Each structure stands twice: as C-alpha cells, then as structure tokens.
Amino acid sequence: MKVLVLGSGAREHALVKAIAADPEVEAVIAAPGNPGIDATALCVAVDILDGQAVAELARQHAVDLVVIGPEAPLVTGVADVCRSAGFPVVGPSAAAARLEGSKSFAKEVMAAADVPTARALVCTTIEQAESALDAIGGPHVVKDDGLAAGKGVVVTDSMDEALEHARACLAKEDGCLVVEEYLDGPEVSVFCLSDGTTVVPLQPGQDFKRVGDGDAGLNTGGMGAYSPLDWAPRTLVADVVERVAQPTIDEMRRRGTPFVGVLYVGLALTSRGPRVVEFNARLGDPDGQAVLARLETPFAQLLHATATGALADFPDLRWSSDAAVVVVIASAGYPAAPRTGDPITGLDAAAEVPGVAVLHAGTKFDDEGVLVSAGGRVLDVVAVGTDLAKARSAAYEAVELIELEGAHHRTDIALKAERGEITVGV
Ligand code: AMP
Ligand code: GLY
C-alpha cells in the first residue's frame, strides 16, 4: 500500500511513523511534511489547501490511500476533491467537517441526535449575546462559531471579558458565536474512526491545553498528553460510542453528509455524566500522539478500512498495556508571540532514552542546513513505559537533553494521574 499523508506537525509525524510501521505499507508520501517526517516519508512541497494539487500528487504517486491530518484542508473540501478523483480518503467532506468548522452546526447535530452536551445559545448580535450570558449565567463560556486555531473560546467569571470576546467574534465577517453552559469535571478525548456507518473507538487520552503548570495561563494548541486514563470510568469508551459517536454518525448519514474519518469527541466528565465539549473532524494533537503510541493494530490497514467502508469486518483493535506520555517543547513566547529560527540540538541523545521518540512539530532546516524552530510548538517528546510514572520520567529525562534557547514546557503532564489525584464527580 502507498499512502499520502497531508500536514506538517507532530500529529502527522506520528501518523507517518505508525503508517510506515504497517507491514502492508511500501511507501509513505507526505505533503508538505517536516524534517522529522523526511526520515520516513518522501516529503513533497504542495499547498495542502489546494485540492486539485493534492489529487494530482496522489495520482503521480499512484497512492492507495489519502490521510488528511489537520482541519484546514478538511474544511476547504480537499477530501471531496480527492474522493471525486477516485482515492480512498481518511477525512470527512467539507459538509461533514462542519462538525468542527462550525460550533453552531455541531450543536444543531447534537440536538438532533440527542447527544449530551452543554446547553447553548447561538448569537449574531451583541444584544443576543448579552441576554444569552444573563440567561445561562456564570462562569461564562463564549465560543467563536468558526475555526480560530485554539483562540476561539473564552471561559471567564467576568461579564466584561465575556462581552469583549463576544464583540471580537461578531466583528468578523458573518460573525457568529455560541454562549454555552459551563461544564465542570476532567476533560478527556475519545477518537472514533468511522467509515460513515460503523464506529471504531480508540482508547481515550487527556490533553493539557493551558500553557503553564497547574493549568495556568493562556490556552494553546496543547502542551502535552497521556494515555490510558486509569482513573476514567471503565464504561467510558462504550458510553461515548453509544451516546455520542454512533448517534452523531447516524445523523450525519441521515442528512446525506456521511462522516468518514476521525471524529474527535472532546468531553467533560461532569457529575451528571459525560458531556460533549467539542467535536473535531480529525485526530487530536498532541492527544492523538499519546494514543497512537499504544496502538498495536496495523494502522494503515485500519485507516484503509475506514476510508473504504470496511470497518464492520475489521478485527478488534489491539493495544499495548504500556502508558504513553507526550511533553510538548514550545518556543520562546508561545502562545502569544512565538519566536522562531532558534537552533535545536540534543535530539539524538533524547531519542536514545529507552522508550522515547521525538516528533517534529514546528522545525525546519535553515539556509545553512541547521535544524531550527519554525513554529510555536516545536517538538513532541513521546515516551512509553510500563506505567505512567516510568513513561513520565523517561519523557522528562529526554526533554532535559534537548536544547532550544528560550524554550518552555509543562513539568506536570500526567502528574495528577500518576498520583491518583483525578476524580470524576458523583
Ligand atoms: P473548544 O475549542 O470548544 O475545545 O474549547 C477549548 C477549551 O475551552 C476546552 O478544552 C475547555 O477547556 C474549555 N471549554 C470549552 N467549552 C467549555 C464549557 N462548556 N465549559 C467549560 N469549559 C469549556
Ligand atoms: N489537542 C487539541 C486539538 O487537537 O484540538
């Protein structure tokens, strides 16, 4: 099998590694890829938002499968173009990717499918937003309706801050926002593969969205993750399939816009049970990396079954009993104003720590051939170990061996879980 993977971050590095490890895979092509991916795949510089260019690349290399990593090409319909050109694709059509691309659409589908989620009101004027904030009460949750690269959501006790974010959302063209009930409880990610009909869940992971230890500071794309979640209810994944993923997949198919790809279910485990915080139309980053590090099933075959309507007959997934911890190394100034162009050293030594792999998130070779930072999130250190404590200590041992001036990382990834300090409200 030849596989084309779209994207250039650590999620795509993990996807490429897992796909290449499948014995049925003879070649992986990545567009555009990154210096880490380049070690495993043929990287080709193509604009991944240009569906025709992507389909042409798939044709040139006669690939058997196209896997779309990030949300932006999904929302612009790259999956549609590749499917029309005859390629099996992991990644929903533009119509189905609205589950991620529009919060109000996601809420409408959840209401139609009777999926448990926060009560929400959609607003297109500041007067509506004011009365919605009054009606729902605090803490206030205000969400930009559209994609906002992790900056769309404000959670605050302050009515002024809530209104300020509402104004910013409404100032955009066709501005629209969602005011929603605050959900209390630990957050988890459950990724569900679907071929449009059948749902195959992966094991859950947890992501750390805030920049600082103890969940202090600004929201980011994600500063770390781990899997499995020994503290979560045993029935979590089965409940999410039954109450959330299967009804959503059924509703999307009923509407004539079947969802084929990875449905990312972000949940809060509240005292009243799991509630959906958000849907995404792709694997999470970095939570996906923690989950993939533990999957033993040949991944390309699983993705091919997803893309070709063959999940119902796919064998049960096999998982390592190891724990996986991902620590993100971010550049100086991330997330507010990331600095790029700083040299990176120590990667070989880090990768020699037993159980550790280093994934490239935002790196490039400069004109002199030196590996430098090229984004806010620069590297993911992924470590597996027989338990969370061992995986954590391997991850942090490797992090210490990497040098990048001004870089920062969280020191408490998976720490509460390791100490047994996470509880689900009853
Ligand atoms: P989203 O982009 O919808 O994932 O939201 C980003 C982050 O904001 C989530 O991971 C939560 O930490 C927080 N958040 C979103 N919605 C809610 C909610 N209804 N209640 C509490 N926190 C929320
Ligand atoms: N880990 C959060 C995201 O991928 O959206």
XYZ file of C-alpha atoms and ligand atoms in Angstrom:
454
model
C 0.000 0.000 0.000
C 1.170 3.545 -0.791
C -0.162 6.257 1.484
C -0.232 10.054 1.155
C -0.377 11.970 4.459
C -1.250 15.693 4.489
C 0.120 18.002 7.169
C 3.367 19.159 8.749
C 3.090 18.826 12.523
C 3.833 16.285 15.231
C 0.445 14.638 14.695
C 1.413 13.953 11.085
C 4.866 12.753 12.166
C 3.111 10.238 14.443
C 0.687 9.269 11.658
C 3.552 8.711 9.202
C 5.513 6.593 11.681
C 2.502 4.440 12.555
C 1.525 4.016 8.887
C 5.094 3.162 7.823
C 5.294 0.516 10.578
C 2.409 -1.418 8.988
C 3.927 -4.360 7.056
C 1.495 -3.769 4.190
C 2.912 -0.299 3.522
C 5.580 0.056 0.837
C 5.835 3.855 0.724
C 4.602 6.964 2.509
C 4.448 10.346 0.811
C 3.935 13.430 2.977
C 2.820 16.878 1.902
C 4.412 19.090 2.951
C 5.845 17.080 5.866
C 8.712 18.335 8.039
C 12.377 17.453 8.747
C 11.354 14.676 11.154
C 8.860 13.145 8.727
C 11.516 13.312 5.998
C 13.385 10.448 7.680
C 10.473 8.076 6.972
C 8.478 9.525 4.086
C 9.062 11.282 0.809
C 8.194 14.919 1.562
C 6.732 16.986 -1.274
C 6.052 20.723 -1.089
C 2.412 21.078 -2.110
C -0.236 23.558 -0.941
C -2.468 21.188 1.021
C -5.411 23.585 0.845
C -5.407 23.148 -2.959
C -7.499 20.017 -3.581
C -6.531 19.724 -7.245
C -2.825 19.878 -6.415
C -3.253 17.223 -3.724
C -5.234 14.921 -6.062
C -2.549 15.401 -8.726
C 0.136 14.382 -6.201
C -1.912 11.310 -5.263
C -2.167 10.425 -8.973
C 1.560 10.930 -9.623
C 2.457 8.502 -6.850
C -0.486 6.160 -7.508
C -1.336 6.103 -3.805
C -3.927 3.730 -2.377
C -4.974 5.995 0.485
C -5.008 9.698 1.368
C -4.910 10.612 5.080
C -5.694 14.231 5.981
C -4.123 15.320 9.293
C -5.212 18.921 10.022
C -8.623 20.574 9.941
C -7.964 23.385 7.455
C -7.894 21.209 4.277
C -10.951 19.291 5.508
C -12.997 22.444 5.902
C -11.989 23.658 2.430
C -13.056 20.368 0.815
C -9.759 18.669 -0.047
C -11.275 15.290 0.916
C -14.119 15.869 -1.570
C -11.714 16.570 -4.441
C -9.563 13.519 -3.664
C -12.624 11.263 -3.354
C -14.015 12.517 -6.668
C -10.643 11.694 -8.204
C -11.152 8.107 -7.042
C -8.915 7.907 -3.971
C -9.982 6.380 -0.636
C -9.672 9.199 1.922
C -9.492 9.314 5.726
C -11.037 12.697 6.436
C -14.589 13.999 6.098
C -16.095 16.006 3.254
C -16.375 19.773 3.726
C -20.043 19.283 4.593
C -19.249 16.729 7.320
C -16.200 18.673 8.586
C -18.650 21.399 9.652
C -18.890 19.369 12.873
C -15.552 21.048 13.631
C -15.790 24.113 11.383
C -18.989 25.493 12.918
C -19.795 25.236 16.618
C -23.441 26.127 15.979
C -23.735 23.362 13.366
C -22.196 20.873 15.812
C -24.757 21.944 18.430
C -27.600 21.517 15.932
C -26.457 17.971 15.051
C -26.032 17.097 18.736
C -29.556 18.332 19.460
C -30.969 16.299 16.559
C -29.083 13.173 17.673
C -29.900 13.674 21.372
C -26.211 13.807 22.326
C -25.476 15.053 25.864
C -23.728 18.438 25.718
C -23.750 21.883 27.330
C -26.885 23.977 26.872
C -26.067 26.620 24.286
C -27.481 29.704 22.549
C -26.325 30.894 19.121
C -25.946 34.688 18.798
C -25.302 37.028 15.879
C -25.727 40.383 17.693
C -24.231 41.779 20.886
C -27.738 42.219 22.346
C -28.400 38.499 21.836
C -25.034 37.681 23.413
C -25.831 39.860 26.450
C -29.148 38.241 27.070
C -27.709 34.747 26.461
C -24.958 35.408 29.032
C -27.619 36.580 31.510
C -29.862 33.615 30.798
C -27.161 30.936 31.093
C -25.228 32.539 33.962
C -21.595 32.137 35.022
C -18.905 31.013 34.671
C -19.325 32.313 31.132
C -18.297 30.310 28.077
C -18.189 32.239 24.776
C -17.141 30.457 21.581
C -16.407 31.836 18.155
C -18.603 29.878 15.730
C -15.781 29.300 13.234
C -12.250 27.885 13.281
C -9.953 30.068 15.373
C -6.791 27.977 15.859
C -7.365 27.376 19.558
C -8.149 31.033 20.294
C -11.909 30.897 19.789
C -13.046 30.030 23.299
C -13.081 32.259 26.382
C -14.086 30.877 29.772
C -14.399 33.611 32.408
C -16.225 34.780 35.511
C -16.153 38.322 34.202
C -19.139 39.564 32.210
C -16.921 42.308 30.721
C -14.392 39.790 29.401
C -17.184 37.596 28.048
C -18.695 40.570 26.203
C -15.308 41.680 24.915
C -14.737 38.253 23.331
C -18.306 38.292 22.001
C -17.609 41.623 20.290
C -14.391 40.254 18.784
C -16.253 37.225 17.369
C -19.033 39.394 15.955
C -16.576 41.837 14.370
C -15.549 39.132 11.878
C -17.316 38.765 8.545
C -20.584 36.859 9.167
C -19.623 36.908 12.865
C -21.472 34.354 14.950
C -20.873 32.935 18.413
C -22.155 30.383 20.847
C -22.771 31.114 24.539
C -22.783 27.918 26.483
C -23.281 26.454 29.921
C -20.053 25.877 31.886
C -19.091 22.205 32.185
C -17.199 21.135 35.272
C -15.056 17.983 35.504
C -11.959 16.443 33.939
C -11.680 16.619 30.164
C -10.947 13.597 28.010
C -10.527 12.941 24.305
C -12.056 9.903 22.621
C -11.148 9.489 18.951
C -13.644 7.464 16.932
C -12.857 6.146 13.472
C -15.867 5.943 11.212
C -16.422 4.763 7.657
C -19.713 6.661 7.616
C -21.698 3.841 9.248
C -19.621 1.820 11.709
C -17.752 3.407 14.638
C -14.451 2.021 15.955
C -13.224 3.924 19.034
C -9.595 4.313 20.035
C -8.606 4.309 23.706
C -9.036 7.656 25.478
C -6.369 10.251 26.152
C -6.088 13.500 28.056
C -4.699 16.736 26.687
C -3.230 19.736 28.581
C -4.446 22.869 26.835
C -3.145 25.644 29.086
C 0.395 26.888 28.667
C 1.510 26.692 32.291
C 1.814 24.156 35.091
C -1.360 23.729 37.109
C -3.412 24.821 34.061
C -2.281 28.429 34.455
C -2.103 30.938 31.642
C -3.344 31.060 28.079
C -4.955 28.319 26.016
C -2.651 26.641 23.486
C -2.923 24.005 20.793
C -1.955 21.501 23.508
C 1.167 21.248 25.724
C 1.130 17.526 26.460
C -0.988 14.415 26.768
C -1.120 10.882 28.088
C -2.987 7.630 27.651
C -4.563 5.439 29.008
C -6.768 7.052 31.680
C -6.806 4.573 34.520
C -8.988 6.884 36.592
C -11.780 7.125 33.989
C -14.949 5.031 34.306
C -14.467 1.560 32.748
C -17.507 2.091 30.556
C -16.353 5.491 29.227
C -15.478 4.457 25.685
C -18.534 2.226 25.255
C -20.761 5.030 26.622
C -19.228 7.570 24.252
C -19.861 5.302 21.270
C -23.440 4.584 22.329
C -24.500 8.051 23.477
C -22.351 10.307 21.276
C -20.410 8.890 18.335
C -22.875 6.399 16.855
C -25.888 8.774 17.060
C -23.787 11.562 15.501
C -22.505 9.328 12.686
C -26.077 8.092 12.077
C -27.421 11.674 11.992
C -24.721 12.790 9.535
C -25.500 9.850 7.234
C -29.256 10.558 7.500
C -28.565 14.135 6.349
C -26.776 12.829 3.253
C -23.382 14.008 4.519
C -21.751 10.857 5.930
C -18.719 11.412 8.147
C -15.718 9.334 7.045
C -12.594 9.902 9.118
C -11.732 10.533 12.755
C -14.472 12.031 14.902
C -12.691 13.631 17.853
C -15.051 13.710 20.812
C -13.856 16.152 23.486
C -15.785 15.519 26.700
C -16.079 16.838 30.214
C -16.792 14.099 32.754
C -19.308 16.018 34.859
C -21.167 14.857 37.937
C -24.157 14.303 35.630
C -22.156 12.103 33.260
C -20.047 12.756 30.147
C -20.963 15.906 28.178
C -19.528 16.847 24.790
C -17.343 19.967 24.931
C -16.442 19.897 21.264
C -16.237 17.840 18.119
C -13.242 17.921 15.833
C -13.018 16.247 12.457
C -9.515 14.820 12.874
C -7.096 13.233 15.312
C -6.081 15.455 18.243
C -2.629 16.974 18.560
C -0.874 16.029 20.911
C -3.505 13.698 22.454
C -3.529 11.635 19.237
C 0.202 11.039 19.568
C -0.261 9.549 23.066
C -3.000 7.222 21.842
C -1.181 6.146 18.660
C 1.957 5.305 20.656
C -0.018 2.449 22.249
C -1.897 1.048 19.232
C -0.583 -2.335 18.075
C -3.069 -2.978 15.264
C -1.504 -2.337 11.827
C -2.544 1.268 11.414
C -2.566 1.667 7.634
C -4.909 -1.304 7.304
C -7.229 0.231 9.889
C -7.207 3.580 8.072
C -7.802 1.870 4.727
C -10.843 0.092 6.194
C -12.068 3.468 7.488
C -11.778 5.026 4.043
C -13.417 2.135 2.187
C -16.478 1.332 4.298
C -14.908 -1.834 5.717
C -14.835 -1.161 9.473
C -17.690 -3.554 10.298
C -15.491 -6.507 9.316
C -12.262 -5.175 10.828
C -10.753 -7.269 13.673
C -10.841 -5.887 17.238
C -8.069 -3.390 17.887
C -5.011 -4.493 19.836
C -3.414 -2.201 22.433
C -0.165 -2.186 24.317
C -0.592 -2.288 28.099
C 2.090 0.432 28.308
C 1.339 4.012 29.250
C 2.341 6.866 26.936
C 3.208 10.443 27.891
C 3.765 13.319 25.460
C 5.545 16.514 26.512
C 5.492 19.416 24.053
C 8.539 21.681 23.802
C 7.340 25.154 22.810
C 9.308 28.113 21.545
C 10.005 31.299 23.500
C 6.892 33.463 23.580
C 4.403 30.717 22.690
C 1.424 31.027 22.519
C 1.208 34.844 22.446
C 4.173 35.613 20.165
C 6.302 32.566 19.317
C 9.897 33.250 18.338
C 11.277 31.089 15.524
C 14.676 30.446 13.961
C 16.471 29.189 17.098
C 18.821 26.200 16.645
C 17.786 22.855 18.129
C 20.313 20.327 19.466
C 20.304 17.152 21.540
C 17.666 15.244 19.561
C 19.821 12.146 19.056
C 20.635 11.889 22.757
C 16.954 12.384 23.631
C 15.869 9.649 21.226
C 18.301 7.230 22.879
C 16.437 7.347 26.193
C 14.672 3.951 26.323
C 11.016 4.194 25.261
C 11.388 7.690 23.808
C 10.670 9.025 20.339
C 10.998 12.675 19.367
C 8.413 14.009 16.931
C 8.889 17.222 14.985
C 6.061 19.737 15.333
C 7.483 23.040 14.096
C 11.024 22.635 12.763
C 12.898 23.355 9.545
C 16.415 23.345 8.147
C 17.710 26.897 7.676
C 19.847 28.029 4.728
C 22.973 26.580 6.372
C 21.301 23.226 6.979
C 20.882 23.810 10.711
C 17.713 22.456 12.324
C 15.831 25.443 13.770
C 12.465 26.129 15.366
C 9.760 27.114 12.882
C 6.590 27.314 14.944
C 5.070 27.741 18.388
C 5.077 24.067 19.238
C 8.499 22.800 18.153
C 8.900 19.178 19.301
C 6.901 16.431 20.990
C 8.762 14.057 23.247
C 6.739 10.818 23.333
C 7.649 8.196 25.924
C 6.169 4.799 26.648
C 6.724 2.864 29.848
C 5.119 0.055 31.796
C 3.262 2.624 33.888
C 2.656 6.371 33.850
C 5.454 7.085 36.321
C 8.024 5.339 34.116
C 6.708 6.967 30.940
C 6.782 10.389 32.622
C 10.291 10.051 33.909
C 11.590 8.862 30.513
C 9.820 11.758 28.784
C 11.275 14.369 31.130
C 14.745 12.800 31.017
C 14.652 13.227 27.231
C 13.226 16.762 27.431
C 16.218 17.806 29.543
C 18.613 16.599 26.820
C 17.100 18.872 24.165
C 18.436 22.383 23.799
C 16.438 25.200 22.278
C 17.021 28.710 23.559
C 14.059 30.237 25.372
C 12.015 27.031 25.054
C 9.477 26.083 27.670
C 7.407 23.031 28.542
C 4.994 21.971 31.248
C 6.504 19.913 34.046
C 3.208 18.423 35.265
C 1.972 16.398 32.291
C 0.184 13.289 33.648
C 1.339 14.120 37.188
C -2.108 14.184 38.809
C -3.000 10.921 37.087
C 0.245 9.326 38.263
C -0.565 10.395 41.829
C -4.168 9.199 41.593
C -5.468 12.735 42.184
C -8.096 12.884 39.437
C -11.641 12.128 40.421
C -14.827 12.085 38.440
C -17.645 13.865 40.272
C -20.610 11.841 41.528
P -13.038 24.048 22.406
O -12.329 24.842 21.358
O -14.511 24.008 22.250
O -12.379 22.742 22.642
O -12.727 24.745 23.796
C -11.407 24.940 24.248
C -11.347 24.698 25.736
O -12.231 25.590 26.423
C -11.826 23.314 26.152
O -10.832 22.353 26.072
C -12.258 23.551 27.579
O -11.138 23.543 28.443
C -12.815 24.939 27.527
N -14.270 24.838 27.355
C -14.954 24.779 26.191
N -16.266 24.673 26.400
C -16.436 24.653 27.736
C -17.577 24.557 28.604
N -18.816 24.495 28.124
N -17.354 24.561 29.920
C -16.113 24.644 30.427
N -15.003 24.748 29.687
C -15.157 24.748 28.354
N -5.492 18.619 21.342
C -6.462 19.534 20.917
C -6.735 19.538 19.500
O -6.140 18.815 18.731
O -7.618 20.259 19.097
